[in-house]
Short mmCIF file of C-alpha atoms in Angstrom, two decimals:
data_model
loop_
_atom_site.label_atom_id
_atom_site.label_comp_id
_atom_site.label_asym_id
_atom_site.label_seq_id
_atom_site.Cartn_x
_atom_site.Cartn_y
_atom_site.Cartn_z
CA MET A 1 0.00 0.00 0.00
CA LYS A 2 2.83 2.38 -0.90
CA ARG A 3 0.53 5.06 -2.30
CA PRO A 4 1.37 8.40 -0.70
CA ASN A 5 -1.95 9.95 -1.75
CA LEU A 6 -4.19 7.19 -0.42
CA CYS A 7 -4.78 8.79 2.99
CA SER A 8 -5.80 12.11 1.44
CA GLN A 9 -7.94 10.32 -1.15
CA LEU A 10 -9.76 8.43 1.58
CA GLN A 11 -10.30 11.52 3.69
CA SER A 12 -11.54 13.68 0.83
CA ASP A 13 -13.57 10.84 -0.80
CA PRO A 14 -13.79 12.59 -4.18
CA SER A 15 -16.01 9.93 -5.74
CA GLY A 16 -18.43 9.88 -2.81
CA SER A 17 -18.27 6.09 -2.69
CA LEU A 18 -16.57 5.75 0.69
CA SER A 19 -19.69 6.01 2.84
CA LYS A 20 -21.49 3.26 0.94
CA THR A 21 -18.63 0.77 0.76
CA VAL A 22 -17.59 1.28 4.41
CA THR A 23 -21.20 0.85 5.55
CA GLU A 24 -21.43 -2.44 3.65
CA PHE A 25 -18.11 -3.53 5.16
CA LEU A 26 -19.11 -2.64 8.72
CA CYS A 27 -22.45 -4.43 8.48
CA GLN A 28 -20.60 -7.68 7.71
CA ARG A 29 -18.51 -7.45 10.90
CA ARG A 30 -19.72 -9.11 14.09
CA TRP A 31 -18.35 -6.30 16.22
CA PHE A 32 -20.34 -3.53 14.50
CA GLY A 33 -23.13 -2.47 16.86
CA GLY A 34 -25.12 -0.32 14.44
CA LYS A 35 -26.62 -3.03 12.22
CA ALA A 36 -30.16 -2.35 13.47
CA ARG A 37 -29.84 1.43 12.92
CA GLN A 38 -30.22 3.34 9.65
CA THR A 39 -26.85 4.73 8.63
CA ARG A 40 -26.90 8.24 7.17
CA ALA A 41 -23.21 8.63 6.39
CA VAL A 42 -19.74 7.34 7.25
CA LYS A 43 -16.88 9.82 7.44
CA VAL A 44 -13.18 9.45 8.10
CA GLN A 45 -12.29 10.92 11.49
CA ASP A 46 -8.59 10.23 11.06
CA ILE A 47 -6.24 7.86 9.25
CA ILE A 48 -2.86 7.02 10.74
CA PRO A 49 -0.35 5.19 8.52
CA VAL A 50 1.83 2.57 10.15
CA GLY A 51 4.83 1.47 8.12
CA LEU A 52 6.01 -2.12 8.29
CA LEU A 53 8.99 -3.55 6.42
CA THR A 54 7.02 -5.07 3.57
CA PHE A 55 3.69 -3.23 3.61
CA ASP A 56 1.70 -0.43 5.23
CA VAL A 57 -1.34 -0.56 7.48
CA LEU A 58 -3.77 2.33 7.79
CA LEU A 59 -5.37 2.70 11.20
CA ALA A 60 -8.69 4.21 10.18
CA PHE A 61 -11.16 5.89 12.51
CA PHE A 62 -14.62 6.00 10.95
CA ARG A 63 -17.38 8.24 12.29
CA VAL A 64 -20.75 6.56 11.63
CA GLU A 65 -23.70 8.96 11.55
CA TYR A 66 -27.20 7.57 11.92
CA ALA A 67 -30.61 8.80 10.88
CA GLU A 68 -31.52 8.97 14.57
CA GLY A 69 -29.45 9.10 17.74
CA PRO A 70 -25.80 9.88 18.39
CA SER A 71 -22.99 8.98 16.03
CA GLU A 72 -20.35 6.35 16.84
CA MET A 73 -16.64 6.05 16.08
CA TYR A 74 -15.10 2.74 15.03
CA SER A 75 -11.45 1.72 14.77
CA VAL A 76 -10.47 -0.40 11.74
CA PRO A 77 -6.87 -1.27 10.79
CA LEU A 78 -6.76 -1.68 7.01
CA VAL A 79 -4.29 -3.42 4.71
CA GLU A 80 -4.38 -3.66 0.92
CA ALA A 81 -5.45 -7.07 -0.32
CA THR A 82 -3.38 -9.15 -2.68
CA SER A 83 -4.91 -10.01 -6.04
CA ASP A 84 -5.95 -13.46 -4.74
CA GLU A 85 -7.48 -11.96 -1.61
CA SER A 86 -9.32 -9.37 -3.70
CA ARG A 87 -11.07 -12.10 -5.66
CA ARG A 88 -12.13 -14.29 -2.74
CA GLU A 89 -12.75 -11.82 0.11
CA THR A 90 -16.28 -10.42 0.25
CA ALA A 91 -15.90 -8.45 3.51
CA ALA A 92 -13.72 -5.66 2.11
CA ILE A 93 -13.66 -1.95 1.39
CA ARG A 94 -13.41 -1.42 -2.36
CA LEU A 95 -12.41 2.08 -3.46
CA GLN A 96 -11.89 3.57 -6.88
CA ILE A 97 -8.97 5.94 -6.35
CA GLU A 98 -8.18 8.73 -8.80
CA GLY A 99 -5.37 7.68 -11.12
CA GLU A 100 -5.88 3.94 -10.51
CA HIS A 101 -7.34 1.66 -13.18
CA GLU A 102 -8.51 -1.00 -10.74
CA PRO A 103 -10.27 -0.42 -7.42
CA ILE A 104 -8.17 -0.72 -4.30
CA VAL A 105 -9.37 -3.49 -2.00
CA LEU A 106 -8.76 -2.98 1.73
CA LEU A 107 -9.13 -5.74 4.31
CA ASP A 108 -9.20 -5.74 8.10
CA ALA A 109 -5.49 -5.94 8.95
CA LEU A 110 -6.11 -8.23 11.93
CA SER A 111 -6.13 -11.06 9.40
CA ASN A 112 -2.41 -10.37 8.80
CA GLU A 113 -0.07 -12.12 11.24
CA SER A 114 2.78 -9.66 10.62
CA PHE A 115 0.55 -6.82 11.78
CA LEU A 116 -0.45 -8.76 14.89
CA GLN A 117 3.24 -9.12 15.74
CA PHE A 118 3.77 -5.44 15.01
CA LEU A 119 1.14 -4.41 17.57
CA LEU A 120 2.88 -6.31 20.38
CA ASP A 121 6.25 -4.92 19.33
CA ALA A 122 4.84 -1.38 19.32
CA ILE A 123 3.61 -1.71 22.92
CA ALA A 124 6.83 -3.32 24.13
CA ASN A 125 8.86 -0.46 22.61
CA ALA A 126 6.48 2.39 23.57
CA ARG A 127 6.06 3.60 20.00
CA SER A 128 3.82 6.43 18.80
CA PHE A 129 2.22 7.05 15.39
CA ALA A 130 0.95 10.43 14.24
CA GLY A 131 -1.88 11.21 11.87
CA GLU A 132 -3.33 14.46 10.63
CA HIS A 133 -5.81 14.79 13.50
CA GLY A 134 -4.27 12.82 16.34
CA VAL A 135 -1.65 10.37 17.56
CA ILE A 136 -1.64 6.75 18.70
CA HIS A 137 0.45 5.88 21.76
CA ALA A 138 1.50 2.31 22.53
CA VAL A 139 2.33 2.13 26.23
CA PRO A 140 3.89 -0.81 28.15
CA SER A 141 3.27 -1.25 31.88
CA ALA A 142 5.82 -2.33 34.45
CA THR A 143 4.19 -5.77 34.45
CA LEU A 144 5.03 -6.56 30.82
CA SER A 145 8.70 -7.35 31.47
CA SER A 146 7.74 -10.02 33.99
CA LEU A 147 5.44 -11.70 31.45
CA TRP A 148 7.51 -11.36 28.27
CA GLN A 149 10.43 -9.43 26.81
CA PRO A 150 11.26 -9.06 23.10
CA SER A 151 14.65 -10.64 23.76
CA GLU A 152 12.85 -13.89 24.57
CA GLY A 153 11.84 -14.23 20.93
CA VAL A 154 8.71 -13.86 18.86
CA LEU A 155 5.44 -15.15 20.30
CA SER A 156 3.05 -16.92 17.95
CA SER A 157 -0.11 -14.87 17.43
CA SER A 158 -3.69 -15.78 16.62
CA LEU A 159 -6.96 -13.88 16.42
CA MET A 160 -9.65 -15.29 18.69
CA LYS A 161 -12.74 -16.33 16.74
CA ALA A 162 -15.38 -16.09 19.47
CA GLU A 163 -15.28 -12.30 19.85
CA GLN A 164 -18.33 -10.14 19.29
CA SER A 165 -18.06 -6.46 20.25
CA ASN A 166 -14.23 -6.44 20.43
CA SER A 167 -11.33 -8.32 18.83
CA SER A 168 -8.70 -10.22 20.83
CA ILE A 169 -5.27 -11.53 19.86
CA VAL A 170 -3.51 -14.29 21.81
CA TYR A 171 0.28 -14.23 21.91
CA GLY A 172 1.85 -17.57 22.72
CA LYS A 173 -0.48 -18.23 25.66
CA LYS A 174 1.36 -15.49 27.54
CA LEU A 175 -0.48 -12.32 26.56
CA VAL A 176 -3.85 -11.22 25.18
CA LEU A 177 -4.43 -7.93 23.37
CA LYS A 178 -8.06 -6.84 23.37
CA LEU A 179 -8.81 -4.20 20.72
CA PHE A 180 -11.90 -2.06 21.10
CA ARG A 181 -13.77 -1.52 17.87
CA ARG A 182 -16.32 1.09 19.03
CA LEU A 183 -14.40 3.95 20.60
CA GLU A 184 -15.61 6.41 23.21
CA GLU A 185 -14.03 9.55 24.55
CA GLY A 186 -12.33 8.88 27.87
CA ILE A 187 -10.41 6.05 29.47
CA SER A 188 -12.02 2.63 29.20
CA PRO A 189 -13.30 1.30 32.56
CA ASP A 190 -11.74 -2.03 31.59
CA LEU A 191 -8.30 -0.42 31.40
CA GLU A 192 -8.83 1.89 34.36
CA ILE A 193 -10.05 -0.83 36.73
CA GLY A 194 -7.60 -3.38 35.35
CA MET A 195 -4.64 -1.09 36.02
CA PHE A 196 -5.93 -0.29 39.50
CA LEU A 197 -6.34 -3.97 40.39
CA THR A 198 -2.88 -4.74 38.96
CA ASP A 199 -0.81 -1.82 40.27
CA ARG A 200 -2.62 -0.60 43.38
CA ALA A 201 -4.80 -3.35 44.84
CA PHE A 202 -2.64 -6.30 43.66
CA PHE A 203 -5.80 -8.36 43.13
CA PRO A 204 -4.68 -11.81 41.90
CA ASN A 205 -7.97 -13.00 40.36
CA THR A 206 -8.05 -10.78 37.32
CA PRO A 207 -5.56 -10.74 34.41
CA ALA A 208 -2.68 -8.31 35.02
CA VAL A 209 -2.52 -5.32 32.66
CA ALA A 210 0.73 -5.35 30.68
CA GLY A 211 0.15 -2.31 28.46
CA TYR A 212 -2.36 -0.46 26.32
CA LEU A 213 -3.01 1.48 23.11
CA GLU A 214 -4.66 4.89 23.09
CA TYR A 215 -5.60 7.50 20.52
CA VAL A 216 -5.40 11.20 21.45
CA ASP A 217 -6.95 13.66 19.00
CA ARG A 218 -5.77 17.22 18.46
CA GLU A 219 -8.29 18.51 21.04
CA ASN A 220 -6.50 16.23 23.54
CA HIS A 221 -9.49 13.89 23.82
CA LEU A 222 -8.36 10.40 24.81
CA HIS A 223 -9.80 7.14 23.46
CA THR A 224 -8.69 3.69 24.65
CA LEU A 225 -7.89 1.49 21.64
CA GLY A 226 -6.75 -1.69 23.34
CA ILE A 227 -5.55 -3.44 26.48
CA LEU A 228 -2.67 -5.92 26.72
CA GLN A 229 -3.17 -8.40 29.56
CA ALA A 230 -1.69 -11.59 30.91
CA PHE A 231 -3.07 -14.73 29.29
CA VAL A 232 -5.10 -16.91 31.68
CA GLU A 233 -5.03 -20.65 31.08
CA ASN A 234 -8.64 -21.71 31.51
CA GLN A 235 -11.30 -24.32 30.79
CA GLY A 236 -13.83 -21.82 29.47
CA ASP A 237 -16.11 -19.36 31.19
CA ALA A 238 -18.16 -19.93 34.34
CA TRP A 239 -21.36 -19.97 32.27
CA GLN A 240 -20.36 -23.12 30.40
CA PHE A 241 -18.89 -24.62 33.57
CA THR A 242 -22.25 -24.04 35.27
CA LEU A 243 -24.26 -25.52 32.39
CA ASP A 244 -22.04 -28.61 32.43
CA SER A 245 -22.65 -28.98 36.16
CA LEU A 246 -26.39 -28.50 35.67
CA ALA A 247 -26.49 -31.23 33.02
CA GLU A 248 -25.16 -33.62 35.66
CA TYR A 249 -27.56 -32.17 38.23
CA TYR A 250 -30.60 -32.88 36.06
CA ARG A 251 -29.33 -36.39 35.40
CA ARG A 252 -29.04 -36.97 39.15
CA ALA A 253 -32.49 -35.51 39.70
CA GLU A 254 -34.01 -37.79 37.05
CA HIS A 255 -32.30 -40.88 38.46
CA ALA A 256 -33.26 -39.97 42.01
CA GLY A 257 -36.77 -41.06 41.22
CA ALA A 258 -38.13 -38.87 43.95
CA GLU A 259 -40.84 -36.26 43.79
CA ALA A 260 -39.86 -32.70 43.00
CA PRO A 261 -38.12 -31.07 45.97
CA GLU A 262 -39.70 -28.42 48.12
CA VAL A 263 -38.47 -25.02 46.98
CA PRO A 264 -37.57 -22.81 49.97
CA CYS A 265 -39.44 -19.52 50.29
CA GLY A 266 -38.50 -16.14 51.75
CA GLY A 267 -35.78 -13.64 51.08
CA ILE A 268 -32.33 -14.76 50.03
CA LEU A 269 -30.71 -13.50 53.25
CA SER A 270 -33.05 -15.53 55.42
CA LEU A 271 -32.07 -18.60 53.41
CA THR A 272 -28.38 -17.98 54.10
CA GLU A 273 -29.07 -18.70 57.77
CA SER A 274 -29.95 -22.30 56.93
CA ARG A 275 -27.62 -25.08 55.93
CA PRO A 276 -28.49 -26.65 52.55
CA PRO A 277 -30.43 -29.87 53.18
CA SER A 278 -28.82 -33.21 52.48
CA GLN A 279 -30.85 -33.52 49.28
CA ALA A 280 -29.31 -30.28 47.95
CA GLN A 281 -25.80 -31.39 48.88
CA GLU A 282 -26.25 -34.78 47.26
CA VAL A 283 -27.92 -33.66 44.02
CA ILE A 284 -26.20 -30.29 43.42
CA GLY A 285 -22.89 -31.81 44.43
CA PRO A 286 -19.55 -29.98 43.98
CA TYR A 287 -21.15 -26.91 42.44
CA LEU A 288 -22.21 -25.72 45.90
CA GLU A 289 -18.56 -25.34 46.82
CA ALA A 290 -17.86 -23.64 43.47
CA ALA A 291 -20.63 -21.12 44.24
CA ARG A 292 -19.08 -20.46 47.65
CA LEU A 293 -15.70 -19.83 46.06
CA LEU A 294 -17.27 -17.47 43.54
CA GLY A 295 -18.96 -15.58 46.38
CA GLN A 296 -15.58 -15.25 48.09
CA ARG A 297 -13.83 -14.01 44.95
CA THR A 298 -16.63 -11.50 44.32
CA ALA A 299 -16.29 -10.08 47.84
CA GLU A 300 -12.51 -9.95 47.48
CA LEU A 301 -12.94 -7.95 44.27
CA HIS A 302 -15.16 -5.43 46.03
CA LEU A 303 -12.78 -5.20 48.97
CA ALA A 304 -9.95 -4.50 46.52
CA LEU A 305 -11.96 -1.81 44.71
CA ASN A 306 -12.61 -0.18 48.11
CA SER A 307 -9.02 -0.41 49.34
CA VAL A 308 -7.65 3.12 48.69
CA ARG A 309 -8.46 6.57 50.02
CA ASP A 310 -6.10 8.68 47.89
CA ASP A 311 -7.54 8.18 44.39
CA PRO A 312 -10.74 10.17 43.71
CA ASN A 313 -11.71 7.74 40.95
CA PHE A 314 -11.77 4.83 43.41
CA VAL A 315 -12.29 6.22 46.91
CA PRO A 316 -15.69 5.02 48.26
CA GLU A 317 -18.31 7.71 48.82
CA PRO A 318 -21.50 7.86 50.92
CA PHE A 319 -24.79 7.50 49.10
CA ARG A 320 -26.84 10.61 48.53
CA VAL A 321 -30.61 10.69 48.40
CA SER A 322 -30.25 11.79 44.77
CA ASP A 323 -28.36 8.57 43.96
CA GLN A 324 -31.29 6.47 45.10
CA GLU A 325 -33.79 8.75 43.37
CA ASN A 326 -31.83 8.51 40.12
CA PHE A 327 -31.76 4.70 40.31
CA CYS A 328 -35.49 4.50 40.93
CA ASP A 329 -36.32 7.02 38.19
CA SER A 330 -34.20 5.00 35.78
CA ALA A 331 -35.82 1.73 36.91
CA ILE A 332 -39.34 3.12 36.43
CA ALA A 333 -38.46 4.50 33.00
CA LEU A 334 -37.04 1.12 32.00
CA LEU A 335 -40.16 -0.58 33.35
CA SER A 336 -42.39 1.65 31.22
CA ARG A 337 -40.36 1.14 28.02
CA THR A 338 -40.06 -2.60 28.49
CA PHE A 339 -43.71 -3.21 29.32
CA ASP A 340 -44.78 -1.11 26.31
CA LEU A 341 -42.62 -3.45 24.22
CA VAL A 342 -44.26 -6.48 25.84
CA ARG A 343 -47.70 -5.13 24.90
CA GLN A 344 -46.58 -4.59 21.31
CA LYS A 345 -45.20 -8.11 20.99
CA LEU A 346 -47.62 -10.01 23.22
CA HIS A 347 -49.46 -11.56 20.27
CA THR A 348 -46.17 -12.88 18.83
CA LEU A 349 -45.34 -14.92 21.93
CA PRO A 350 -46.27 -18.61 22.16
CA PRO A 351 -49.67 -19.14 23.78
CA SER A 352 -47.98 -20.79 26.78
CA LEU A 353 -46.11 -17.53 27.50
CA GLN A 354 -48.87 -15.06 26.78
CA SER A 355 -50.62 -15.72 30.09
CA SER A 356 -47.34 -15.30 32.00
CA ALA A 357 -46.60 -12.08 30.14
CA GLN A 358 -50.09 -10.75 30.85
CA PHE A 359 -49.71 -11.56 34.55
CA VAL A 360 -46.48 -9.56 34.65
CA LEU A 361 -48.08 -6.70 32.68
CA ASN A 362 -50.94 -6.55 35.17
CA SER A 363 -48.37 -6.00 37.91
CA GLU A 364 -46.80 -2.88 36.38
CA GLY A 365 -48.45 -0.61 38.92
CA LEU A 366 -47.25 -2.75 41.82
CA ILE A 367 -43.66 -2.76 40.54
CA SER A 368 -43.72 0.98 39.95
CA ARG A 369 -45.02 1.62 43.49
CA TYR A 370 -42.29 -0.65 44.87
CA PHE A 371 -39.54 1.36 43.21
CA ARG A 372 -41.15 4.63 44.34
CA SER A 373 -41.34 3.34 47.90
CA ILE A 374 -37.55 3.07 48.12
CA ALA A 375 -36.75 6.22 46.12
CA GLY A 376 -36.45 8.38 49.23
CA LEU A 377 -34.21 5.99 51.12
CA ARG A 378 -30.55 6.75 51.60
CA PRO A 379 -28.55 3.51 51.71
CA SER A 380 -26.24 3.23 54.68
CA GLY A 381 -23.49 1.51 52.67
CA MET A 382 -20.95 3.21 50.42
CA ARG A 383 -20.99 3.55 46.66
CA SER A 384 -17.82 2.51 44.88
CA ARG A 385 -16.45 1.24 41.59
CA ILE A 386 -17.90 -2.13 40.66
CA HIS A 387 -17.66 -4.59 37.78
CA GLY A 388 -20.87 -3.23 36.30
CA ASP A 389 -21.80 -6.10 33.96
CA TYR A 390 -21.21 -9.05 36.23
CA HIS A 391 -22.50 -12.44 35.14
CA LEU A 392 -21.18 -15.96 34.67
CA GLY A 393 -20.00 -15.20 31.14
CA GLN A 394 -17.58 -12.57 32.52
CA ILE A 395 -15.73 -15.10 34.66
CA LEU A 396 -13.14 -17.65 33.59
CA PHE A 397 -12.90 -21.06 35.25
CA THR A 398 -9.33 -22.28 35.52
CA GLY A 399 -10.22 -25.76 36.74
CA LYS A 400 -9.55 -24.82 40.35
CA ASP A 401 -10.42 -21.14 40.65
CA PHE A 402 -12.20 -18.21 39.04
CA MET A 403 -10.68 -15.23 37.20
CA LEU A 404 -12.84 -12.13 36.80
CA ILE A 405 -12.60 -10.34 33.44
CA ASP A 406 -14.16 -7.64 31.23
CA PHE A 407 -14.72 -4.58 33.40
CA GLU A 408 -16.13 -2.54 30.54
CA GLY A 409 -19.65 -2.34 32.07
CA GLU A 410 -23.04 -2.68 30.41
CA PRO A 411 -22.63 -1.71 26.72
CA ALA A 412 -25.97 0.12 26.62
CA ARG A 413 -24.75 2.63 29.23
CA SER A 414 -22.64 5.67 28.45
CA LEU A 415 -18.97 5.65 29.46
CA ARG A 416 -19.74 8.21 32.18
CA GLU A 417 -22.42 5.94 33.64
CA ARG A 418 -20.12 2.92 33.48
CA ARG A 419 -17.42 4.77 35.41
CA ALA A 420 -19.88 5.93 38.08
CA LYS A 421 -19.72 4.59 41.62
CA ARG A 422 -22.62 2.34 42.56
CA SER A 423 -23.60 -0.24 45.11
CA PRO A 424 -21.53 -3.44 44.93
CA LEU A 425 -24.80 -5.28 45.55
CA GLN A 426 -25.58 -4.62 41.88
CA ASP A 427 -22.77 -7.03 40.97
CA VAL A 428 -24.20 -9.57 43.44
CA ALA A 429 -27.63 -9.18 41.85
CA GLY A 430 -26.07 -9.79 38.41
CA ILE A 431 -24.70 -13.16 39.49
CA LEU A 432 -27.97 -14.16 41.15
CA ARG A 433 -29.83 -13.38 37.94
CA SER A 434 -27.19 -15.37 36.04
CA PHE A 435 -27.86 -18.36 38.32
CA GLN A 436 -31.54 -18.21 37.41
CA TYR A 437 -30.68 -18.07 33.70
CA ALA A 438 -28.34 -21.03 34.01
CA ALA A 439 -30.85 -23.13 35.96
CA HIS A 440 -33.63 -22.65 33.41
CA THR A 441 -31.69 -22.54 30.15
CA PRO A 442 -31.50 -26.37 29.85
CA LEU A 443 -35.30 -26.51 30.18
CA LEU A 444 -36.04 -24.22 27.23
CA ALA A 445 -35.79 -27.10 24.76
CA GLN A 446 -37.71 -29.54 26.94
CA MET A 447 -40.67 -30.99 25.07
CA SER A 448 -42.53 -32.82 27.79
CA THR A 449 -45.82 -33.16 29.59
CA ASP A 450 -47.07 -30.37 31.84
CA GLN A 451 -46.48 -32.58 34.86
CA LYS A 452 -42.85 -33.30 33.94
CA ARG A 453 -42.24 -29.65 33.02
CA GLU A 454 -43.58 -28.59 36.41
CA SER A 455 -41.31 -31.10 38.12
CA LEU A 456 -38.25 -29.91 36.21
CA ASP A 457 -39.12 -26.31 37.01
CA SER A 458 -39.18 -27.19 40.71
CA TRP A 459 -35.76 -28.81 40.40
CA ALA A 460 -34.47 -25.67 38.64
CA ARG A 461 -35.81 -23.40 41.38
CA PHE A 462 -34.40 -25.70 44.05
CA TRP A 463 -30.93 -25.50 42.48
CA GLN A 464 -31.16 -21.74 41.96
CA ARG A 465 -32.26 -20.96 45.52
CA TRP A 466 -29.61 -23.03 47.30
CA VAL A 467 -26.76 -22.07 44.96
CA SER A 468 -27.72 -18.41 45.41
CA ALA A 469 -27.87 -18.82 49.17
CA VAL A 470 -24.39 -20.29 49.54
CA PHE A 471 -22.97 -17.67 47.15
CA VAL A 472 -24.48 -14.78 49.13
CA LYS A 473 -23.52 -16.27 52.50
CA ARG A 474 -19.86 -16.59 51.51
CA TYR A 475 -19.94 -13.13 49.92
CA LEU A 476 -21.23 -11.54 53.13
CA THR A 477 -18.89 -13.55 55.35
CA THR A 478 -15.86 -12.54 53.27
CA SER A 479 -16.99 -8.91 53.13
CA GLY A 480 -17.37 -8.82 56.90
CA ALA A 481 -17.98 -5.27 58.14
CA ALA A 482 -16.96 -3.68 54.83
CA PRO A 483 -18.36 -0.14 54.58
CA TYR A 484 -19.87 -0.77 51.14
CA LEU A 485 -22.54 -3.02 52.67
CA PRO A 486 -25.76 -1.66 54.20
CA SER A 487 -25.74 -1.64 57.99
CA THR A 488 -28.67 -4.05 58.40
CA ALA A 489 -29.76 -7.32 56.83
CA ASP A 490 -33.23 -5.88 56.09
CA GLU A 491 -31.70 -3.02 54.12
CA THR A 492 -29.42 -5.41 52.24
CA GLU A 493 -32.45 -7.54 51.35
CA ILE A 494 -34.39 -4.53 50.08
CA TYR A 495 -31.68 -3.27 47.75
CA LEU A 496 -30.65 -6.71 46.53
CA ALA A 497 -34.27 -7.44 45.60
CA ALA A 498 -34.60 -4.06 43.85
CA PHE A 499 -31.42 -4.57 41.81
CA MET A 500 -32.47 -8.09 40.81
CA LEU A 501 -35.92 -6.90 39.75
CA ASP A 502 -34.46 -4.06 37.70
CA LYS A 503 -32.04 -6.49 36.04
CA ALA A 504 -34.84 -8.94 35.19
CA ILE A 505 -36.84 -6.14 33.55
CA TYR A 506 -33.80 -5.17 31.47
CA GLU A 507 -33.40 -8.84 30.46
CA LEU A 508 -37.03 -9.03 29.39
CA GLY A 509 -36.56 -6.19 26.92
CA TYR A 510 -33.31 -7.69 25.64
CA GLU A 511 -34.86 -11.12 25.03
CA LEU A 512 -37.91 -9.67 23.28
CA ASN A 513 -35.62 -7.88 20.83
CA ASN A 514 -32.95 -10.55 20.41
CA ARG A 515 -34.00 -14.02 21.64
CA PRO A 516 -37.80 -14.31 21.92
CA SER A 517 -37.50 -18.02 22.73
CA TRP A 518 -35.74 -17.05 26.00
CA VAL A 519 -38.45 -14.65 27.20
CA ALA A 520 -39.73 -17.24 29.68
CA ILE A 521 -36.66 -16.81 31.90
CA PRO A 522 -36.93 -13.08 32.71
CA LEU A 523 -40.73 -13.37 32.87
CA GLN A 524 -40.34 -15.97 35.57
CA GLY A 525 -37.68 -13.87 37.27
CA ILE A 526 -40.04 -10.90 37.48
CA ALA A 527 -42.90 -13.06 38.71
CA ASP A 528 -40.65 -14.59 41.38
CA HIS A 529 -39.68 -11.14 42.61
CA LEU A 530 -43.23 -9.79 42.69
CA LEU A 531 -44.08 -11.56 45.94
CA GLU A 532 -40.90 -10.30 47.57
CA SER A 533 -41.49 -6.79 46.22
CA ASN A 534 -45.05 -6.83 47.53
CA ARG A 535 -43.85 -7.98 50.95
CA ALA A 536 -41.19 -5.26 51.12
CA LEU A 537 -43.73 -2.62 50.04
CA HIS A 538 -46.19 -3.75 52.69
CA GLU A 539 -43.52 -3.65 55.40
CA ARG A 540 -42.47 -0.14 54.47
CA GLN A 541 -46.06 1.07 54.56
CA GLN A 542 -46.33 -0.25 58.13
CA LEU A 543 -43.32 1.82 59.32
#
């Protein structure tokens, strides 16, 4: 790609074809989040050439403007295709450049192993690359030299295939470079929290940060491009580990030949005061201990995130009444949007789910009153940095332990919201909701009689309740008198229930838009919480 005028040609787009061909290219990429939105135009924000020995790569920053809503910026490293690649590659940017007889075909450079090696070398050697509108900085951390040094030789590189919103490169099972495709102004929470846990809190159960890539534009606005971290040898994520354990659980339940177990009632904290019955220990088996360990690691994470008092970005702060009001206003707004969506799509649901959906819809007023009833409360715990998108898919299982990853936060939230301090109980609620998802996911494909389905549902609830109880008990025991926890068990129960209910409502909207066949899980989650919400509302009215 030794064409000195290519950058200027791309930026000026004299033929007007850039927007169309880039839009087509982006819509074929898994990491592009704007597929469901109508694109109005795509413009080049900046192009930064990176010279290698045998070819050039252009680090392109595309600004995607939509018919409605805010624009987004995407990072795409581009390399010119060979003639063979041009013929066989459909996901490409094809440009007719002035003075060229044939169109230039540009591919995503992450398919080129030499470029993958170049990225690691750039971080290790703290290189910078300037464009017309900004500069890219590759920055190593002090940890990198303990994990790998260039003098040790080249590490084999491979692009992970299972990525969705980002792209990750594995280097010799020693390092992983995660590249963000959609860029936002400001430091990534994943990098910020990762560096804090590595350099300040020395938390051992998250991958150490070894370096990063950032883009700084001419207005001095920073954008995190990528994070280099230690590679974690693992057996997959905790979601798959849990599903594998549940497959064995349901086999044990079926072979037990006994009637469906009695599902314990009451709040989750009251259940932590009881020891799991022998039936739970026998049928759930080793996963109970795994849930305890996960509860311990979760508490240790929160203790680490609350461990300093000299960094304003991490020092815990008391809750304000406005914090609680903002949460409840947001929860009620989400409730209204989601239930309007349920009404729109009610007729599209299977008949077996329509009655459940209608039951939940009829309870909208009750749920809204519940959130309003706690809006004026001021939690006695502290707000702090948290994971923010905590579920079983964000945790790696090493075979003996858990490693917590991906601190980017919920993708639907703005970067400012994802960096905000919140109650650590929101992370706890995320795992408890994930337990419910895991318990019921194997039953989605069950084609059985009503009686057998009811029995399996009881087994799922039995597993969910006792696994949740041991997780929460170990979490609270490990946390001890940590200031981020509410001062009373009743207050902890109230906020944990509110966060779980809010999460289930969010899940309902997500499933309606993306996986309608999964709608039964959040519907059941909301229904399960209605009794607890009603009880909490009644108790508050008696005060």
